[in-house]
JSON list of C-alpha atoms in Angstrom, two decimals:
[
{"chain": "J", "resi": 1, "resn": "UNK", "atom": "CA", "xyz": [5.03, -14.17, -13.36]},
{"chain": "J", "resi": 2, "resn": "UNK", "atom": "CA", "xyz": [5.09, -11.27, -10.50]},
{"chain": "J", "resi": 3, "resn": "UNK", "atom": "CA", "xyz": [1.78, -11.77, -8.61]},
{"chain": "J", "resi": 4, "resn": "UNK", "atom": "CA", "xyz": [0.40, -9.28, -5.50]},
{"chain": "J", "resi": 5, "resn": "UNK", "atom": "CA", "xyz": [-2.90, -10.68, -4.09]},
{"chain": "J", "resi": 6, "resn": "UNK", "atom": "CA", "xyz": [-4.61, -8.02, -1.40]},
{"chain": "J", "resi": 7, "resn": "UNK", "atom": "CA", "xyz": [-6.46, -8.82, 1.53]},
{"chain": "J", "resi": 8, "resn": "UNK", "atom": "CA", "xyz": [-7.93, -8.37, 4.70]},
{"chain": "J", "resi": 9, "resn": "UNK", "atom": "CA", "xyz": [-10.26, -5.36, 3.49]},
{"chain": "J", "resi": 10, "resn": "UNK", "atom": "CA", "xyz": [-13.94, -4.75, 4.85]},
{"chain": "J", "resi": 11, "resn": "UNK", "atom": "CA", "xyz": [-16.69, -2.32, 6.52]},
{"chain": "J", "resi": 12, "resn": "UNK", "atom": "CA", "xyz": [-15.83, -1.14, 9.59]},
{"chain": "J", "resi": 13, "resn": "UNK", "atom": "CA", "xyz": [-16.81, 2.01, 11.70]},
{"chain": "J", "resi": 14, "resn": "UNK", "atom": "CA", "xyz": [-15.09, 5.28, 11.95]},
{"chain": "J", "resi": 15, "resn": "UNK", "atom": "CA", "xyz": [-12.31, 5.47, 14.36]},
{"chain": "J", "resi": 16, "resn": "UNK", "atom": "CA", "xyz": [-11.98, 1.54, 14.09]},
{"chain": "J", "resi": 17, "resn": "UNK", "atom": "CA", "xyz": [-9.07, -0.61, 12.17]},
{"chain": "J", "resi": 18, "resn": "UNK", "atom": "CA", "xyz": [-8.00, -2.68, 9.81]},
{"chain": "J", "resi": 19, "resn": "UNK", "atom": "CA", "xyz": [-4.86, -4.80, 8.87]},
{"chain": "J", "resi": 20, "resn": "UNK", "atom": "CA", "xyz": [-4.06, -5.12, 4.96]},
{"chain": "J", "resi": 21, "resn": "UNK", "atom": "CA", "xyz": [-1.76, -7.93, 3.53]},
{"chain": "J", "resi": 22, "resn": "UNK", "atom": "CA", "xyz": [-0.15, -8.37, 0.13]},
{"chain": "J", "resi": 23, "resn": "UNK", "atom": "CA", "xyz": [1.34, -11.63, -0.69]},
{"chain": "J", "resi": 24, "resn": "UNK", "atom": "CA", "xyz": [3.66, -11.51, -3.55]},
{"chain": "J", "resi": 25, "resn": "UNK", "atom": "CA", "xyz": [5.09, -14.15, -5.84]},
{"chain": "J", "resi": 26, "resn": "UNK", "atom": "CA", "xyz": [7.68, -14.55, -9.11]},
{"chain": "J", "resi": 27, "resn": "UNK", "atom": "CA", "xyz": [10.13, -12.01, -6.93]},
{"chain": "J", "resi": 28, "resn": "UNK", "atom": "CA", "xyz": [12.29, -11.64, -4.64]},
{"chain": "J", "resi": 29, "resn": "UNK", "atom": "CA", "xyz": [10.70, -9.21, -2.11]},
{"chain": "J", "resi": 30, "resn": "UNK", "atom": "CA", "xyz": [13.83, -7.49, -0.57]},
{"chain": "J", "resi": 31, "resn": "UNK", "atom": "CA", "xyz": [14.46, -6.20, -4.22]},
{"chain": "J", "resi": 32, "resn": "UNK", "atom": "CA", "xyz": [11.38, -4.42, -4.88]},
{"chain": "J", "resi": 33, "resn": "UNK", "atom": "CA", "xyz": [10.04, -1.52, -3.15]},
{"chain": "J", "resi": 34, "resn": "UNK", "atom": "CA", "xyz": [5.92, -1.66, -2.51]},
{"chain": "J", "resi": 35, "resn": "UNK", "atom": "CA", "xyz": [3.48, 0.93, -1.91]},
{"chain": "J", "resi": 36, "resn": "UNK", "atom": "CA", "xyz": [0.03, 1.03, -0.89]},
{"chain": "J", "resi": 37, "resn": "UNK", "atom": "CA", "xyz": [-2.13, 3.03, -3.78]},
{"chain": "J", "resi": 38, "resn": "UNK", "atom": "CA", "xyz": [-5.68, 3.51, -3.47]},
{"chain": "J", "resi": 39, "resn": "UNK", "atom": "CA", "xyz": [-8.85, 5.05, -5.57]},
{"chain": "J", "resi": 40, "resn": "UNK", "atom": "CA", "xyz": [-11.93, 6.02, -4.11]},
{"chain": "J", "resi": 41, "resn": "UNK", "atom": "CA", "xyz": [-15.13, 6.09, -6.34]},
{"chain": "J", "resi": 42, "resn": "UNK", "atom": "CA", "xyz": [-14.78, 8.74, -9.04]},
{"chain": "J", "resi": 43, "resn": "UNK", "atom": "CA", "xyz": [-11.22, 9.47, -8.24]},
{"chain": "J", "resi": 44, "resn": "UNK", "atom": "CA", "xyz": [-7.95, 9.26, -9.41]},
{"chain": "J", "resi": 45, "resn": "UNK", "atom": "CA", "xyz": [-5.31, 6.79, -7.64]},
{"chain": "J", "resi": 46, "resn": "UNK", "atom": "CA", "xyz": [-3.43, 8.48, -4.92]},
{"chain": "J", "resi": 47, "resn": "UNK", "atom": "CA", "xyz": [-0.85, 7.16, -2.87]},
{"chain": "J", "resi": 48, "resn": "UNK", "atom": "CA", "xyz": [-0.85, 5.99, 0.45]},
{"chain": "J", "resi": 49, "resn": "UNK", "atom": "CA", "xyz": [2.16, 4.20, 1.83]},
{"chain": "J", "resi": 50, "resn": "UNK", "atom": "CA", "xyz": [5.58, 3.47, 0.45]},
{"chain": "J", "resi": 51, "resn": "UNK", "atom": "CA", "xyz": [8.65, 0.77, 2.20]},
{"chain": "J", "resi": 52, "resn": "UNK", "atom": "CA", "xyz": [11.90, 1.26, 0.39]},
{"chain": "J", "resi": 53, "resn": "UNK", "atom": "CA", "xyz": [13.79, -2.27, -1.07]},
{"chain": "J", "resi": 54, "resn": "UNK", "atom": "CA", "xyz": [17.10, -0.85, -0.24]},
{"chain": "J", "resi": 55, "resn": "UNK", "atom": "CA", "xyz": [16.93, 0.17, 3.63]},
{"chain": "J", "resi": 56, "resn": "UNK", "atom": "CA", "xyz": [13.35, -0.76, 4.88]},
{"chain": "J", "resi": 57, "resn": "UNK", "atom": "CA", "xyz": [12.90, 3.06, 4.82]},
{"chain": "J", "resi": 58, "resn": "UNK", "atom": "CA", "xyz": [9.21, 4.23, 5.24]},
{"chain": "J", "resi": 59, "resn": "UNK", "atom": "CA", "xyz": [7.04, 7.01, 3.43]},
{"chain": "J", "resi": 60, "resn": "UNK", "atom": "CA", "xyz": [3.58, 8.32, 4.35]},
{"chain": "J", "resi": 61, "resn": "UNK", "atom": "CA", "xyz": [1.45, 11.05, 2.68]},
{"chain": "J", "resi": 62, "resn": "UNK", "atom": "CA", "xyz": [-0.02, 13.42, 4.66]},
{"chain": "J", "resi": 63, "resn": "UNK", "atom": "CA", "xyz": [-3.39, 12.16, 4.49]},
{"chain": "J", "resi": 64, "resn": "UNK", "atom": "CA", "xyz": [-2.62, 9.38, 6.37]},
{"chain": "J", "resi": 65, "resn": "UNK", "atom": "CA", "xyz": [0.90, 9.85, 8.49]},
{"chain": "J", "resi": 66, "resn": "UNK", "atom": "CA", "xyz": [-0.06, 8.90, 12.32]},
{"chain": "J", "resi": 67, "resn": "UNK", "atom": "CA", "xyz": [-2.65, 6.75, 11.40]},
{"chain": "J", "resi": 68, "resn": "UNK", "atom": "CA", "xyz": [-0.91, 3.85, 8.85]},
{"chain": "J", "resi": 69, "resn": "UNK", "atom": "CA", "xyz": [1.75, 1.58, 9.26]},
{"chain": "J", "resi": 70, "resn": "UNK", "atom": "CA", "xyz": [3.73, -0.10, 6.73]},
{"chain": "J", "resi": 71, "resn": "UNK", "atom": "CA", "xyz": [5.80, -3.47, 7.36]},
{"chain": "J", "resi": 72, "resn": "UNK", "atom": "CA", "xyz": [7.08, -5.93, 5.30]},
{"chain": "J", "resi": 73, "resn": "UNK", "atom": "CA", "xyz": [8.16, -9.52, 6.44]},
{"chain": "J", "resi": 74, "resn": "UNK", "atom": "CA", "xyz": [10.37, -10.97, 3.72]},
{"chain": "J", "resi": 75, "resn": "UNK", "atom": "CA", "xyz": [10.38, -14.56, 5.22]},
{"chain": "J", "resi": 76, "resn": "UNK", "atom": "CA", "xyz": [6.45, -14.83, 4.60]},
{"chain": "J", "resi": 77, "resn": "UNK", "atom": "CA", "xyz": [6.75, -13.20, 1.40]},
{"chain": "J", "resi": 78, "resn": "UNK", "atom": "CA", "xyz": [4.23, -10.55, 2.54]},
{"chain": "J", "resi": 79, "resn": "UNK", "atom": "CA", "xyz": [3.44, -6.52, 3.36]},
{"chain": "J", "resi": 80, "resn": "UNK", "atom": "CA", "xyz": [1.41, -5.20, 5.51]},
{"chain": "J", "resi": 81, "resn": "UNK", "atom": "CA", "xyz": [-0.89, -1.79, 5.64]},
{"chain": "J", "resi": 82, "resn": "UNK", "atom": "CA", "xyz": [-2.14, -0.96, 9.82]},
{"chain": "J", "resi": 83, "resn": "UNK", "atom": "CA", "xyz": [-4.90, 1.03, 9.08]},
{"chain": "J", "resi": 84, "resn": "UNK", "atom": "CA", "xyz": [-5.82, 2.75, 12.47]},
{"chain": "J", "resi": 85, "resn": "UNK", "atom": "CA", "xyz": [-8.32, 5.72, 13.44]},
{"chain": "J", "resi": 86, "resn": "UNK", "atom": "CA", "xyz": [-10.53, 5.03, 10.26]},
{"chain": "J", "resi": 87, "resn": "UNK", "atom": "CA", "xyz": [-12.48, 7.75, 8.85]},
{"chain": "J", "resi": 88, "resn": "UNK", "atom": "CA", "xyz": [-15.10, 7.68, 6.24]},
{"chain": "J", "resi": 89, "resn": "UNK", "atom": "CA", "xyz": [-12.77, 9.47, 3.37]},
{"chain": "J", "resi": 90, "resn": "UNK", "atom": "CA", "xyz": [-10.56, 6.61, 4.04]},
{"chain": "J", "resi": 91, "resn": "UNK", "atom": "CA", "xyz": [-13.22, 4.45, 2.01]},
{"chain": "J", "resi": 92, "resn": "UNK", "atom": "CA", "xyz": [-11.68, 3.09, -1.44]},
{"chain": "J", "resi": 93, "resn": "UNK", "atom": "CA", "xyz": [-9.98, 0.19, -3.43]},
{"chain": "J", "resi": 94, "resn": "UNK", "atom": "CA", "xyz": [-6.43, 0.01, -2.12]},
{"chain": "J", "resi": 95, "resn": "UNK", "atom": "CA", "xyz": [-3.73, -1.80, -4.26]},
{"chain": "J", "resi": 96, "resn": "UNK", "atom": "CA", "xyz": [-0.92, -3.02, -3.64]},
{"chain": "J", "resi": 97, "resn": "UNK", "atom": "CA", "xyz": [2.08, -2.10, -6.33]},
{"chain": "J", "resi": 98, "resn": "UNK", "atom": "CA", "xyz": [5.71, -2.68, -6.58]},
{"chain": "J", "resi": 99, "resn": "UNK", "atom": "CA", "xyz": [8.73, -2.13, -8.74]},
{"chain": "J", "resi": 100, "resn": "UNK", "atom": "CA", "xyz": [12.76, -2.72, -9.16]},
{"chain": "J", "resi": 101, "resn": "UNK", "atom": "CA", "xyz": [13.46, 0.52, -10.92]},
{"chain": "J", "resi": 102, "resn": "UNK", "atom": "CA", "xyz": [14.23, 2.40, -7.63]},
{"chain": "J", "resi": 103, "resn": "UNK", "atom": "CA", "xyz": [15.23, 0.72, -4.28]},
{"chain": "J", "resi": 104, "resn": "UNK", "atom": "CA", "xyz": [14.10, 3.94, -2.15]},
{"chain": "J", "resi": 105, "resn": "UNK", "atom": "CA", "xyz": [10.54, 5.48, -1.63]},
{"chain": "J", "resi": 106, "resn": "UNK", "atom": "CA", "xyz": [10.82, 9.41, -2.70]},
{"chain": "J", "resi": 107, "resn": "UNK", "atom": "CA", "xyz": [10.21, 11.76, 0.32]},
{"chain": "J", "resi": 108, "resn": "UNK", "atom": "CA", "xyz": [8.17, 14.14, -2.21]},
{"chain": "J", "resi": 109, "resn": "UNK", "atom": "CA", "xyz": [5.30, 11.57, -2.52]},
{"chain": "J", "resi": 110, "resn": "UNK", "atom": "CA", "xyz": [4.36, 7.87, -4.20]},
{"chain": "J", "resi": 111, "resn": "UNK", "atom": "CA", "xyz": [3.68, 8.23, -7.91]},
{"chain": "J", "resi": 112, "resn": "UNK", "atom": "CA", "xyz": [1.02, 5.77, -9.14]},
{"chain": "J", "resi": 113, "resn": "UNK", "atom": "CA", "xyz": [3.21, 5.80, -12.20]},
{"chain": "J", "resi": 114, "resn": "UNK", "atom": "CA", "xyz": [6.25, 4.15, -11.66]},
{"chain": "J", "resi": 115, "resn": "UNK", "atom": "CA", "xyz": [4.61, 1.05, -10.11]},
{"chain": "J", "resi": 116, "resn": "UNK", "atom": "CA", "xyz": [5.05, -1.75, -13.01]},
{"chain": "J", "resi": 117, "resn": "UNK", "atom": "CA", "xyz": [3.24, -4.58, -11.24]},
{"chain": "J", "resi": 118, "resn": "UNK", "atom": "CA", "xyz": [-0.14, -4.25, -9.05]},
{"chain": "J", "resi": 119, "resn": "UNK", "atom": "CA", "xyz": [-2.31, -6.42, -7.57]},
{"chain": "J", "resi": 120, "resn": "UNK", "atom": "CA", "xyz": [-6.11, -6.83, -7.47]},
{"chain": "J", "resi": 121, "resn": "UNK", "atom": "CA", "xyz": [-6.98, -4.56, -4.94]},
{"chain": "J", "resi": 122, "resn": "UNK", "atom": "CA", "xyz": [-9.13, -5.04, -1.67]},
{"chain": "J", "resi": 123, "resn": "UNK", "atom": "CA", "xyz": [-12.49, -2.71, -1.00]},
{"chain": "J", "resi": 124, "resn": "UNK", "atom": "CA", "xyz": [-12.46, -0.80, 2.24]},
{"chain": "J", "resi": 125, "resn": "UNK", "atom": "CA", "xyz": [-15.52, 0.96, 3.48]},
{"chain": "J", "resi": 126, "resn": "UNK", "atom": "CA", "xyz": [-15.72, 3.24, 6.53]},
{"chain": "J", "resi": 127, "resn": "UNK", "atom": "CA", "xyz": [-18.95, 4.17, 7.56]},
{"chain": "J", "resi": 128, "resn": "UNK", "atom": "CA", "xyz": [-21.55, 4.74, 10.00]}
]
């Protein structure tokens, strides 16, 4: 079976950081794309970061371009989120999520929707 466990979430201050990892299993990783997706309390998913299977291309939404990093490392199985220069409406659930049905992030923004597999999600909390 596909499995993404997420990690490395936790309370930190604003303006600090945090490192995210998603370890996937049951697929090949170079033939999936992956996006970071999180949901604050009370609100809907909305995506964060996106790395394309095809060409290792990148995507950011506005909310957080400058500030995240996406990487993926294919030998350990595993993508990354850098979460830098925290603030406190960065606080949510964020999931991991991939799928085979495209092979490049869209450059109009990551739809929750066409991720087929997800993982558990990991709690970050920014605060004060």
């Amino acid at each position: 079976q596909v499995q993404l466990v997420e990690s490395g979430g936790g309370l930190v201050q604003p303006g600090g950081s945090l490192r995210l990892s998603c370890v996937v299993s049951g697929f090949t990783l170079d033939d999936y794309i992956i996006s970071w997706i999180r949901q604050a309390p009370g609100k809907e998913r909305e995506g964060v970061s996106c790395i394309s299977s095809s060409d290792g291309s990148t995507f950011n939404e506005d909310s957080v371009k400058g500030r995240f990093t996406i990487s993926r490392d294919n030998a350990k199985n595993t993508v990354y989120l850098q979460m830098n220069g925290l603030k406190p409406e960065d606080t949510a659930v964020y999931y991991c999520a991939a799928t085979e049905t495209y092979s490049v992030c869209s450059n109009y923004g990551i739809s929750p929707i066409v991720f087929d597999y997800w993982g558990q999600g990991t709690q970050v909390t920014v605060s004060s």
